[in-house]
CSV table of C-alpha atoms in Angstrom, one decimal:
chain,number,residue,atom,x,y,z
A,1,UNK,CA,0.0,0.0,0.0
A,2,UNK,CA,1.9,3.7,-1.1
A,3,UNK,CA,0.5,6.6,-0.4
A,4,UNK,CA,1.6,8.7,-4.0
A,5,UNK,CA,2.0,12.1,-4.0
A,6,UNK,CA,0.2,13.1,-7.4
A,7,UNK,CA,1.7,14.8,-10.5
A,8,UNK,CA,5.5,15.6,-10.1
A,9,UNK,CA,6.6,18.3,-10.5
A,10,UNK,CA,9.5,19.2,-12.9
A,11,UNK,CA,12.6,18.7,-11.7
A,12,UNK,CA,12.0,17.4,-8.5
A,13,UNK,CA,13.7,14.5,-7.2
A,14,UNK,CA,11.4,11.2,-6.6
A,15,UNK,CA,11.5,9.6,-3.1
A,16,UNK,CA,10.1,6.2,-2.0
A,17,UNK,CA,10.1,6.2,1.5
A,18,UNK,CA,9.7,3.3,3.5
A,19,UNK,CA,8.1,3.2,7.2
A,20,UNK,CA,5.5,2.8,9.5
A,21,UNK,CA,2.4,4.5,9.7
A,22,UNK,CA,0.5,5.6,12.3
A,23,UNK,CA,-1.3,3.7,14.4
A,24,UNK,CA,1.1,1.6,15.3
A,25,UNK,CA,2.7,0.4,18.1
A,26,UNK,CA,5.9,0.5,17.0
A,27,UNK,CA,7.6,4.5,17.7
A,28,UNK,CA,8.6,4.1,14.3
A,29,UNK,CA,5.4,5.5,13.6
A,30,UNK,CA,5.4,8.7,15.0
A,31,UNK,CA,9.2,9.2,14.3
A,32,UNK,CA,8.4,8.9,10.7
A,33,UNK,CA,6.0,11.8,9.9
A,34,UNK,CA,8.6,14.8,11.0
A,35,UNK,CA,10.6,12.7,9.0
A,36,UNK,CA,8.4,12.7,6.5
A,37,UNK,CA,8.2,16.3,6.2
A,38,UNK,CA,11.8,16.6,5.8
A,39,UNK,CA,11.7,14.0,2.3
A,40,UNK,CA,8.5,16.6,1.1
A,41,UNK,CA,10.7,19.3,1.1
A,42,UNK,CA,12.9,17.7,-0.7
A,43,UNK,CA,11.5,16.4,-3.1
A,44,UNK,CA,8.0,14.4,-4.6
A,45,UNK,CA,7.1,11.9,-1.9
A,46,UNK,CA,5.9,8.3,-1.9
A,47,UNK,CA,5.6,7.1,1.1
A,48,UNK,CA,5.7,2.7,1.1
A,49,UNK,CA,2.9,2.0,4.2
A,50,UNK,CA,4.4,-1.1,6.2
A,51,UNK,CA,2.6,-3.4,8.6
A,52,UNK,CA,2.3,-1.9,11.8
A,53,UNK,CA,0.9,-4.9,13.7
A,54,UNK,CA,4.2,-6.5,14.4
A,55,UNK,CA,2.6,-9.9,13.9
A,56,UNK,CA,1.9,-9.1,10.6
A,57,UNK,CA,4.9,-7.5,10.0
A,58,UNK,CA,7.2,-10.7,11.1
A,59,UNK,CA,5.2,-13.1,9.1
A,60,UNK,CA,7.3,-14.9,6.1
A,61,UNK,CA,4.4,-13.4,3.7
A,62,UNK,CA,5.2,-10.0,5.1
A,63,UNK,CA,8.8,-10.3,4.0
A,64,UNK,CA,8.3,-11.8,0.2
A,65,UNK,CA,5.4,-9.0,0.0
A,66,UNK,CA,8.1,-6.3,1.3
A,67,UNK,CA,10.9,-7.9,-1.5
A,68,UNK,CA,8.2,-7.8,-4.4
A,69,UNK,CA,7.3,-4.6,-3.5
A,70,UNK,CA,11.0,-3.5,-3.5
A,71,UNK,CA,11.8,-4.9,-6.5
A,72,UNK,CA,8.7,-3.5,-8.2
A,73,UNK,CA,10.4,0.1,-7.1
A,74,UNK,CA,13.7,-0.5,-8.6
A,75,UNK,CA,12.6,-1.4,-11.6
A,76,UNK,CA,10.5,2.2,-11.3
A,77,UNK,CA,14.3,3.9,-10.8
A,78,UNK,CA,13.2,6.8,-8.4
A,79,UNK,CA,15.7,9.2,-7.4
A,80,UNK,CA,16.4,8.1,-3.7
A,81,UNK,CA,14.4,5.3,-1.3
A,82,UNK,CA,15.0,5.7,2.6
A,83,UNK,CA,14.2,3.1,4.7
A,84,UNK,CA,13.9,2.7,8.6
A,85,UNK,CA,14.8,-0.1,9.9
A,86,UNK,CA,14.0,-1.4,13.7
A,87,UNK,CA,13.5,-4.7,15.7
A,88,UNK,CA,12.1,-7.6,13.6
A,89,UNK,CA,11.1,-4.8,10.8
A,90,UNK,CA,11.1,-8.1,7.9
A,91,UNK,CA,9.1,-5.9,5.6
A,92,UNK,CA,11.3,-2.7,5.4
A,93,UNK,CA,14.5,-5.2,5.4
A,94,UNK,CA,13.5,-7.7,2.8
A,95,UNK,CA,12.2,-4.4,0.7
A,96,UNK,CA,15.7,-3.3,1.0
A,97,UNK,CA,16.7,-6.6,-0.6
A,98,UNK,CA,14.4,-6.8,-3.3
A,99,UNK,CA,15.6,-3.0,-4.4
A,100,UNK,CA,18.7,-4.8,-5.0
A,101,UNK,CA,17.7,-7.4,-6.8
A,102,UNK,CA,16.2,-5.4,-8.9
A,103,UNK,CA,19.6,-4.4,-11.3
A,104,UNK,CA,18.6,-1.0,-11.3
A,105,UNK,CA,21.5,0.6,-8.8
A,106,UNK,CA,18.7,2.6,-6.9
A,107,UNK,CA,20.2,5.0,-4.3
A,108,UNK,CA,19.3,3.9,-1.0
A,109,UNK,CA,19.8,5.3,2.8
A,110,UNK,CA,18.9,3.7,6.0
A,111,UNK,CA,18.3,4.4,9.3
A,112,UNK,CA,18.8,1.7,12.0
A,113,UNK,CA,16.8,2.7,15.2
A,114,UNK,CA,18.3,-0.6,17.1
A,115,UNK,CA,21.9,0.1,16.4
A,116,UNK,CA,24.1,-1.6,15.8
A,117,UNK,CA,21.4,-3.9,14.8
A,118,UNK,CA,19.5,-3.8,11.3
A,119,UNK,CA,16.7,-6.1,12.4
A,120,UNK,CA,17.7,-8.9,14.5
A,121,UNK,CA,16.7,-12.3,13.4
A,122,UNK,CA,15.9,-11.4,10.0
A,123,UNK,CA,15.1,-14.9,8.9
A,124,UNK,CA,13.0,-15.5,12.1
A,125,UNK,CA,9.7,-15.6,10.6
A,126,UNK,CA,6.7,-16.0,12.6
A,127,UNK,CA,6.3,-19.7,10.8
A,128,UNK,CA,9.6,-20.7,12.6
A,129,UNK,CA,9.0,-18.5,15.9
A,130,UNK,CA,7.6,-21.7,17.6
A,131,UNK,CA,8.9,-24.2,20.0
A,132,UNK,CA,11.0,-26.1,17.9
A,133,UNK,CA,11.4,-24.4,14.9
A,134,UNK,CA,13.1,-21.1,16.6
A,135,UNK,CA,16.6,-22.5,16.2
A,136,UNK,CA,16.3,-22.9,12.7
A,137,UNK,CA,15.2,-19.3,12.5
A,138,UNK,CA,17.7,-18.1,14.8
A,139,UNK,CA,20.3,-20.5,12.9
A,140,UNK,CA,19.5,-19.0,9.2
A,141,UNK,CA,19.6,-15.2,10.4
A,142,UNK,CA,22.9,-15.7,12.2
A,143,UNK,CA,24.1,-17.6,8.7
A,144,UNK,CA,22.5,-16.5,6.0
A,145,UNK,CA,21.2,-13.3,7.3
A,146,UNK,CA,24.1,-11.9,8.6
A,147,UNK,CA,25.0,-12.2,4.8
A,148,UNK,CA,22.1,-10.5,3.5
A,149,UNK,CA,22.7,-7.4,6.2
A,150,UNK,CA,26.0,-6.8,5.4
A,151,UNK,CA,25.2,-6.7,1.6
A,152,UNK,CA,22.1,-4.2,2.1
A,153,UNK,CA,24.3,-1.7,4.6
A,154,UNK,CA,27.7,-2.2,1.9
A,155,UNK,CA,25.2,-0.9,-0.9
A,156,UNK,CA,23.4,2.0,1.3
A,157,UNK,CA,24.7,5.4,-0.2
A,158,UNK,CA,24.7,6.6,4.2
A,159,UNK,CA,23.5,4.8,7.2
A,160,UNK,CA,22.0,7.0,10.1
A,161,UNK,CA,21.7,6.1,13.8
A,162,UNK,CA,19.5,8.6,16.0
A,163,UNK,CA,22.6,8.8,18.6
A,164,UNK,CA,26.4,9.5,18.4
A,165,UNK,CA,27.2,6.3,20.3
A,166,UNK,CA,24.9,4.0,17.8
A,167,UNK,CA,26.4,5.6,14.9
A,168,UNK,CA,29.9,5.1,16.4
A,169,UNK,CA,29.3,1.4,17.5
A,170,UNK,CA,27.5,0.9,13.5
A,171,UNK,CA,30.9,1.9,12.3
A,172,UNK,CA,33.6,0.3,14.2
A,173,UNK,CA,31.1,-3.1,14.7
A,174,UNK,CA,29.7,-3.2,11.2
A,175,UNK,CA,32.9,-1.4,9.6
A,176,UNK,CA,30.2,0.9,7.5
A,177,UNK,CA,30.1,4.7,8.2
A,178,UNK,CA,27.5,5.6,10.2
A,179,UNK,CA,26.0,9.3,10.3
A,180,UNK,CA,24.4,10.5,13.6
A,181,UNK,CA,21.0,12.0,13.0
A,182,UNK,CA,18.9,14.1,15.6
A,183,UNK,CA,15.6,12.7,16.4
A,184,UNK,CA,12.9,15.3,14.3
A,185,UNK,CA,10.2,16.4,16.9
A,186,UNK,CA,6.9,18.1,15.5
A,187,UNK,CA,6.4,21.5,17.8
A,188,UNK,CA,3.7,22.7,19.4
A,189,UNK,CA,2.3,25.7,21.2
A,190,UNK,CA,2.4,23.9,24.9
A,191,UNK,CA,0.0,24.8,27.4
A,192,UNK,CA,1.1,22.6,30.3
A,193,UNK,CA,-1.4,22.6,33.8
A,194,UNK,CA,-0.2,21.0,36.8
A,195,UNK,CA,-0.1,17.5,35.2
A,196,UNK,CA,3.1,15.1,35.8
A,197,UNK,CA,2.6,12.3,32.9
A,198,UNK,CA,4.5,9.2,33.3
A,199,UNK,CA,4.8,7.9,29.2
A,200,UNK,CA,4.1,3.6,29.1
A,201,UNK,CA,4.9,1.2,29.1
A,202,UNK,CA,5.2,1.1,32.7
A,203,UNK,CA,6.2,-2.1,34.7
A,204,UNK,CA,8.0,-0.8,38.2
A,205,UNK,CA,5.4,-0.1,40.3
A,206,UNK,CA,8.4,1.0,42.8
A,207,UNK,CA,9.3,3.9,40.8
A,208,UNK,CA,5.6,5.1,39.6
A,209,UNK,CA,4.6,5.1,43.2
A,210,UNK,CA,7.5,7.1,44.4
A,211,UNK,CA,6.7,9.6,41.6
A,212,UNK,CA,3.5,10.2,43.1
A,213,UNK,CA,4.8,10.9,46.8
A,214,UNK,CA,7.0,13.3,45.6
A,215,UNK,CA,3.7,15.4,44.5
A,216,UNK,CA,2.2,17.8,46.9
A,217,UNK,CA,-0.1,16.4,48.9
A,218,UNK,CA,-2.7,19.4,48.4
A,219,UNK,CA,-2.4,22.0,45.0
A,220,UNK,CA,-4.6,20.4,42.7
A,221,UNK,CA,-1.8,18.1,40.6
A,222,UNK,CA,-2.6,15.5,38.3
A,223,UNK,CA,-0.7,12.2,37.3
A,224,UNK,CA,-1.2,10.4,33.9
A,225,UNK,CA,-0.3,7.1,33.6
A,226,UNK,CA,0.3,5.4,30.6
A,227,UNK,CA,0.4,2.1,29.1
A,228,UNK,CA,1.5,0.1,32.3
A,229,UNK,CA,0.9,-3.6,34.2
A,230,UNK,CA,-1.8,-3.9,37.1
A,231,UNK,CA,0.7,-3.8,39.1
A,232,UNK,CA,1.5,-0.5,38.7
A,233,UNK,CA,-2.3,1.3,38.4
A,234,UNK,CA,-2.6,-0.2,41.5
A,235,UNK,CA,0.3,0.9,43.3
A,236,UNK,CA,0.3,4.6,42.0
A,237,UNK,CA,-3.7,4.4,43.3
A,238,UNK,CA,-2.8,3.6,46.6
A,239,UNK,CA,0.1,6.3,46.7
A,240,UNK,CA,-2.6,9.2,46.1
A,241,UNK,CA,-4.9,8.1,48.7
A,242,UNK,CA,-5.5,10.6,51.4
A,243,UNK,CA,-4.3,13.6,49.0
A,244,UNK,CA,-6.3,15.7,46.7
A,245,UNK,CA,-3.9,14.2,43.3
A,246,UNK,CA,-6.2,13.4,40.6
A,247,UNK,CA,-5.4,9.7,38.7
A,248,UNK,CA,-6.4,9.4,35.2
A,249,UNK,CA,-4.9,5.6,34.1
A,250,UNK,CA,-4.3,6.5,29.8
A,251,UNK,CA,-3.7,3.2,29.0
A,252,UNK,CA,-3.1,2.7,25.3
A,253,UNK,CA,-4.3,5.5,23.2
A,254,UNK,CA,-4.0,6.9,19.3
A,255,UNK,CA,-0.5,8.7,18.5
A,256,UNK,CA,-3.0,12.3,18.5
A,257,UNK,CA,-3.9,11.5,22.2
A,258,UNK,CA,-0.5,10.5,23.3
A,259,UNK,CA,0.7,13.8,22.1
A,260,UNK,CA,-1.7,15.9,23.5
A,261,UNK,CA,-1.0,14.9,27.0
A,262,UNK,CA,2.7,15.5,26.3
A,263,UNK,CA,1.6,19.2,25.0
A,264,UNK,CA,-0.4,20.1,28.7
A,265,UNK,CA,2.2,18.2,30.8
A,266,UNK,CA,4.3,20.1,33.1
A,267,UNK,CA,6.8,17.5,34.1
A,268,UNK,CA,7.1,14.3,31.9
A,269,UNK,CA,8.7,11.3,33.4
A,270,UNK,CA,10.2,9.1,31.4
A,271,UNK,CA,10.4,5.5,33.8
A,272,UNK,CA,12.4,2.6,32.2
A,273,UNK,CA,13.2,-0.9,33.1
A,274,UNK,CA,16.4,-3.0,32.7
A,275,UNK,CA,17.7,-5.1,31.1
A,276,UNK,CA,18.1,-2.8,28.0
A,277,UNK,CA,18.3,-5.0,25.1
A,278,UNK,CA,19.6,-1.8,23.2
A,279,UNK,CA,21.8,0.4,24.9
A,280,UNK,CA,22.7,2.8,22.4
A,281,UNK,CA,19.0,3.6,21.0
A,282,UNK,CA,17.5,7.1,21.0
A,283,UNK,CA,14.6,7.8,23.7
A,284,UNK,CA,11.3,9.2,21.9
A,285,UNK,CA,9.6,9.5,24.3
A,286,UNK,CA,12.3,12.0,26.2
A,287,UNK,CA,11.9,13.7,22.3
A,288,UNK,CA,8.5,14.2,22.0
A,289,UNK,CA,8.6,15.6,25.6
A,290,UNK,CA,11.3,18.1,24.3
A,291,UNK,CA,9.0,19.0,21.5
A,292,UNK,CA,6.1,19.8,23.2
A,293,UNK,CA,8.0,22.0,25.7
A,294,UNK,CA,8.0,19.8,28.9
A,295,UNK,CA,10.4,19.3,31.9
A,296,UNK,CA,12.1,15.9,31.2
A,297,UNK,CA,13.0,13.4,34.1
A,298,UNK,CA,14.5,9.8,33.6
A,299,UNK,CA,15.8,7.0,34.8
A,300,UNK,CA,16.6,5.6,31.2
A,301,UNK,CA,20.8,5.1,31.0
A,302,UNK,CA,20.7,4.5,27.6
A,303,UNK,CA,22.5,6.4,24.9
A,304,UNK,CA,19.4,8.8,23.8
A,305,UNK,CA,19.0,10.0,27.3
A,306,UNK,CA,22.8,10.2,28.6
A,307,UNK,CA,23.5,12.4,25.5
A,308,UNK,CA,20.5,15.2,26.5
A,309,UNK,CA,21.5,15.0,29.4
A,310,UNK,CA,24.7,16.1,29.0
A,311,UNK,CA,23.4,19.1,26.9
A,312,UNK,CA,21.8,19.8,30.1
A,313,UNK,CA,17.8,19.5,29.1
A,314,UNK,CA,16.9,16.5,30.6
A,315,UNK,CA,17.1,15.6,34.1
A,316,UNK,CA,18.9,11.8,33.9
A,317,UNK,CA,18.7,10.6,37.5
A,318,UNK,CA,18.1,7.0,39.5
A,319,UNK,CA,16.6,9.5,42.6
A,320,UNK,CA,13.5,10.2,40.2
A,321,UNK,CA,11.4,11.1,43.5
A,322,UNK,CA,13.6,13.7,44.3
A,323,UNK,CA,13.9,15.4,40.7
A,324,UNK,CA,10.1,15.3,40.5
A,325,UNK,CA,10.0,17.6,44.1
A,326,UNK,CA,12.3,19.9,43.1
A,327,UNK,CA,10.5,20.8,39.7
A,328,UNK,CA,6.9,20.8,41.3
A,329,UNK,CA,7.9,23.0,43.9
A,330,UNK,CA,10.6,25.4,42.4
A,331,UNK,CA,8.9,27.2,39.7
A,332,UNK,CA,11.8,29.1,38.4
A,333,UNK,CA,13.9,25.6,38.3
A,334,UNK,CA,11.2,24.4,36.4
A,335,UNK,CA,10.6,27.2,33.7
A,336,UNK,CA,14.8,27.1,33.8
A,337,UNK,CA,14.5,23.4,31.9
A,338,UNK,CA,12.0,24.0,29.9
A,339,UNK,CA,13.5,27.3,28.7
A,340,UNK,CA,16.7,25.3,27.6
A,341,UNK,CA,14.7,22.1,27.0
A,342,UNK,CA,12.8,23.9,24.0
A,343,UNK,CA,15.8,26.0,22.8
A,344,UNK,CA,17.6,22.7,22.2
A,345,UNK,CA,15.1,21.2,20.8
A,346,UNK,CA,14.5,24.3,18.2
A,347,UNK,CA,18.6,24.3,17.2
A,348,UNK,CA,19.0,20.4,16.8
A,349,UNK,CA,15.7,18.8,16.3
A,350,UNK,CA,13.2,21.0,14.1
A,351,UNK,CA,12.3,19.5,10.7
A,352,UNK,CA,14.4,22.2,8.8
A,353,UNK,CA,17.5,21.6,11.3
A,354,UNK,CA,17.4,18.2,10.4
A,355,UNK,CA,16.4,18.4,7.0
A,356,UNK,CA,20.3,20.6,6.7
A,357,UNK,CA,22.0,18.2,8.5
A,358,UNK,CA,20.5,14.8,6.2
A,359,UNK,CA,20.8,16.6,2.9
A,360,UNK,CA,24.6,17.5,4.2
A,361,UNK,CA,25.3,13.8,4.9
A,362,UNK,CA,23.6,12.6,1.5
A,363,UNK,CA,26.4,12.5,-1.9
A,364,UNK,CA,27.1,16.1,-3.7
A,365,UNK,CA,24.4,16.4,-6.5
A,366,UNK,CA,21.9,13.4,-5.8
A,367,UNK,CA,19.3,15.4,-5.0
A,368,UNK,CA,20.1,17.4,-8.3
């Protein structure tokens, strides 16, 4: 399914891109319409919708659909493709491979969001994801796959990583040249109330708890929850009893409605859980907070997080209580992150910023 973008226009270069679509549970999705934007002004846009249900999207039909269609776009010779690639994304990959097979020598860039992985087990097809049949899967992608990966990053005219330390472990792991490129965040006019959302999905019911002692007790504040286990409604439930804190449990919700509640949030704080099967991945969450003008707390010690915080606008701390009281109750300390929080986010993550910086990284004069 493409979505085309009608009549070119003369002289404009022809993109395919290839990514999820919101809605989808996969942040793919919502990291790939600011994206988006960038390729429009670039040039004539069609964007390549992929399966968003990742059970779909890891079946063996998924993959031979994704390699027709691929090849079907070589043979079509457009002036660029761009392709995100993430955890068990068998469509986008095996498109990537049928753009090869194709003979046509289509330009091609990627961006791995799982660096330095491409996909994972890229032969591990839902078919063989069974008890049994999983060692074959995992068997073939270490073999053959492996193969197949290096081939599609050797013929990529630039790989990009959404951190400097994915990029860096891409090109000394991978031996391919890795670009790092800034997350794109969508802005808004913010108009935050006394609201602390804690982004899903949420599984320590130790940390969401503690989030909600460190509110006052009395001043009218309100905790979002998001995607998160029993476990953890319950426990933040019980930590607001006795106080005047409103609850409102989000659960899962429609990329609009996700962002909303990072537009009138205060305070967003971003909870993770180890063990971090990616270390060197970008946080979109801690992004979209950033975006939509919020005060950022984590506990997340991956890459994406450690590298805003050392710019200063986000507060990366395992004493999450304590952050959390000192921005509810010291206004000025508050406003103070925010203030840098958005000016960061308006030098090194706007559409046009990023737009410079992945035109910069593409080869002199394929753009025309």
């Amino acid at each position: 399914m493409s979505e085309h973008p009608g009549p070119l226009r003369s002289g404009r270069p022809r993109i395919v891109y290839v990514a999820k679509r919101a809605p989808s549970p996969s942040g793919v999705a919502l990291y790939a319409e600011p994206f988006s934007q960038i390729l429009r002004q670039i040039g004539d846009v069609e964007w390549v919708a992929v399966p968003g249900d990742p059970h779909r999207s890891q079946t063996l039909r998924s993959a031979i659909a994704g390699c027709v269609s691929g090849f079907r776009t070589g043979r079509r010779k457009p002036t660029l493709v761009h392709l995100e690639l993430s955890g068990r994304a068998l469509f986008e990959f095996w498109f990537g491979l049928g753009l090869r097979l194709s003979g046509r020598s289509v330009p091609y860039a990627l961006t791995l969001h799982d660096p330095p992985s491409v996909v994972g087990a890229s032969m591990l097809f839902g078919v063989l994801d069974r008890r049994g049949l999983r060692r074959i899967g995992m068997w073939l992608s270490r073999v053959v796959g492996a193969r197949l990966e290096r081939g599609l990053l050797g013929g990529a005219i630039r790989v990009f990583a959404l951190t400097r330390a994915g990029a860096e472990a891409v090109s000394a792991e991978r031996g391919i040249a890795a670009v790092a490129l800034a997350h794109p965040v969508e802005f808004s006019s913010p108009s935050p109330d006394r609201t602390v959302f804690l982004p899903g999905y949420l599984s320590d019911q130790v940390a969401a708890a503690e989030v909600v002692e460190a509110l006052p007790r009395s001043g009218g504040w309100r905790v979002v929850v998001g995607a998160s286990s029993e476990n953890v409604r319950d426990a933040v439930q019980r930590a607001a009893e006795g106080t005047d804190l409103t609850i409102e449990l989000l659960g899962f919700v429609d990329e609009a409605t996700l962002l909303a509640v990072y537009r009138r949030s205060a305070v967003v704080v971003r909870l993770v859980t180890g063990p971090y099967a990616n270390p060197l991945a970008t946080s979109s969450p801690l992004c979209w907070a950033l975006g939509a003008g919020a005060a950022v707390i984590t506990n997340d010690p991956r890459a994406g997080a450690s590298e805003l915080a050392a710019e200063g606008v986000v507060m990366q701390t395992d004493a999450v209580g304590d952050a959390v009281t000192t921005l509810v109750t010291d206004r000025a300390a508050c406003d103070q992150l925010r203030q840098r929080a958005a000016a960061y986010a308006h030098a090194r993550m706007s559409v046009d910023e990023v737009k410079a910086a992945y035109v910069a990284a593409l080869p002199a004069g394929l753009l025309g």
